[in-house]
Amino acid sequence: MSLFASERLLFTPATPDADAIPVVFAFPNDYSVGITSLGYQIVWATLATRSDLQVSRLFCDRAESLPRNPELLGFSLSWELDYVNILNLLESLEIPLEATSRKDTHPLVFGGGPVLTANPEPFAAFFDIILLGDGENLLANFIEAYKQVRKADRATKLRHLATIPGVYVPSLYEVTYHSLDGAIKSIQPVDSSIPAQVEKQTYRGNTLSASTVVTEEAAWANIYMVEVVRSCPEMCRFCLASYLTLPFRTANLESSLIPAIEKGVKVTNRIGLLGASVTQHPEFETLLDYLSQPKYDDVRLSIASVRTNTVTEKLAATLSKRDTRSLTIAVESGSARLRQIINKKLANDEIVQAAINAKAGGLKGIKLYGMVGVPGEELADIEETISMMETIKKSAPGLRLTLGCSTFVPKSHTPFQWFGVNSQAKKRLKLLQKQLGKKGIEFRPESYNWSIIQALISRGDRRLAPLLQLTRNYGDTVGSFKRAFKEMRGQIPHLDFYVHDNWKLEQTLPWNHIQAPLPVATLKKHLAEAETHFPVDRSRI
């Protein structure tokens, strides 16, 4: 029996031509995780519907029949620590881990996905090519460019591909440092034929993504996913999902969303509406009415994200009727001052009202997402979060109330990219745990140690490649990373440089050669607006 027998395809794969390019497209995790990634599904289907390609899928726990000599090997990277699995899969295919060690007989190893688009540099040594941005046009341009040099030697292929917008060839950029363990001095192309800036590609159409396969083996069993919006109009100053993916785009209701949903309900009764801010689609109310029709009474509906002030009783009632038991909203903090700093346009009474509406509409619970360690945060802001949670509990008695909380992690291409992780964050998570526990409110903190690793990779540069290979052998704990830093002392900056230090505004950042949606001058302007609400020690930033 086929390892993929439970799949129900919503597209028709092409029959490969006689001289089709053999491609392996991998997800560096188990099948159940990878097949739940809408991004992976879309890229796979895009490749598999081309007759000039012969595509085989590869996961950590299973694979389709792989070609003996693939010409292209692609990875979709959605989670930072999955890099370990990329290295494991390369080894299993007998491909050198570092791009500089590969010969003409090896496939070109390319990668894409949110992690690599945000900051490819820590992983640059492992990839011949990194595709930056949306795949809708980028993938086709990449394949067509490859076909033009298919018979050429490796160096010629890479040079040609580097001229395609959004195609980043790390080996054709030279990074220099003020010292081995100091800041970056410059990032320059090896010669004038290579673009000085690689422009992240942005798809601007109004037909967004929807699942290309449904399977009971997915992490979200039998779910059919529909992308309702892309990016977010709110632009919270720490938020990669907003800044990196601008502009905010919405799927057309009549030509995209409704046909996609109709297609999905033919194969499953579980529909997931995806996007960073789903309920801010301009026709969301109409979509909600459409999904409220009796013919969808047996459909289970879930929504990825809901803006707090769009939680109406009607929305809650519709979701409750469609087998959703709780909602998740991001509030970041109970402090109005802190929300001003991060540009979270939200008032406490709107948060309280969202909980009241959720209960009135029949939902059983509401989960709020918060954050500690935000630049400018003081202990009083934590107390205000505790007070807000108490008020919500009193205002909506009987509603299951949960606060999930992470530590601020600086992200590339955002106004807060120059700030480090607040070393007080761990204590503040413990304070929230203690105080909310006393009041009978469930608190779910994200691991502070995981935030440290995330920040390291988020702000990392190429010097991390040997360190990542060391930690692969030691394990993915903070202790393992500290051990690796100790072993490489003098060869790379210290851990604090990447994680806790505030960087100078004039500093060359690891991603300076990557052109994101907004110029650095605009990010600095947004940072200055945030700083009007708190004092900044300019000696540290």
Short mmCIF file of C-alpha atoms in Angstrom, two decimals, residues 10 56 92 124 126 128-129 134 196 232 292 318 326 329 350 357 401-402 435-436 441 469 511 532 538:
data_model
loop_
_atom_site.label_atom_id
_atom_site.label_comp_id
_atom_site.label_asym_id
_atom_site.label_seq_id
_atom_site.Cartn_x
_atom_site.Cartn_y
_atom_site.Cartn_z
CA LEU A 10 -7.26 18.75 -5.55
CA SER A 56 9.41 13.56 -6.02
CA SER A 92 21.34 10.65 3.56
CA ALA A 124 23.56 30.46 3.67
CA PHE A 126 24.10 25.02 3.18
CA ASP A 128 23.32 27.01 -3.43
CA ILE A 129 20.21 29.11 -3.97
CA ASP A 134 6.18 34.78 -2.61
CA ALA A 196 24.05 44.48 -5.06
CA CYS A 232 -1.54 42.43 8.12
CA SER A 292 -23.79 30.33 7.77
CA THR A 318 -21.27 31.23 13.74
CA SER A 326 -12.63 28.84 21.50
CA ILE A 329 -6.73 36.91 19.94
CA GLU A 350 -12.37 46.27 23.34
CA ASN A 357 -19.17 38.61 22.93
CA LEU A 401 -9.67 32.15 30.00
CA THR A 402 -6.07 31.49 28.97
CA GLN A 435 0.09 36.07 40.00
CA LEU A 436 -2.34 34.65 37.43
CA ILE A 441 -6.33 32.08 35.32
CA GLN A 469 26.76 22.07 12.76
CA TRP A 511 20.36 41.10 5.83
CA THR A 532 8.55 58.92 21.87
CA ARG A 538 21.56 55.85 22.84
#
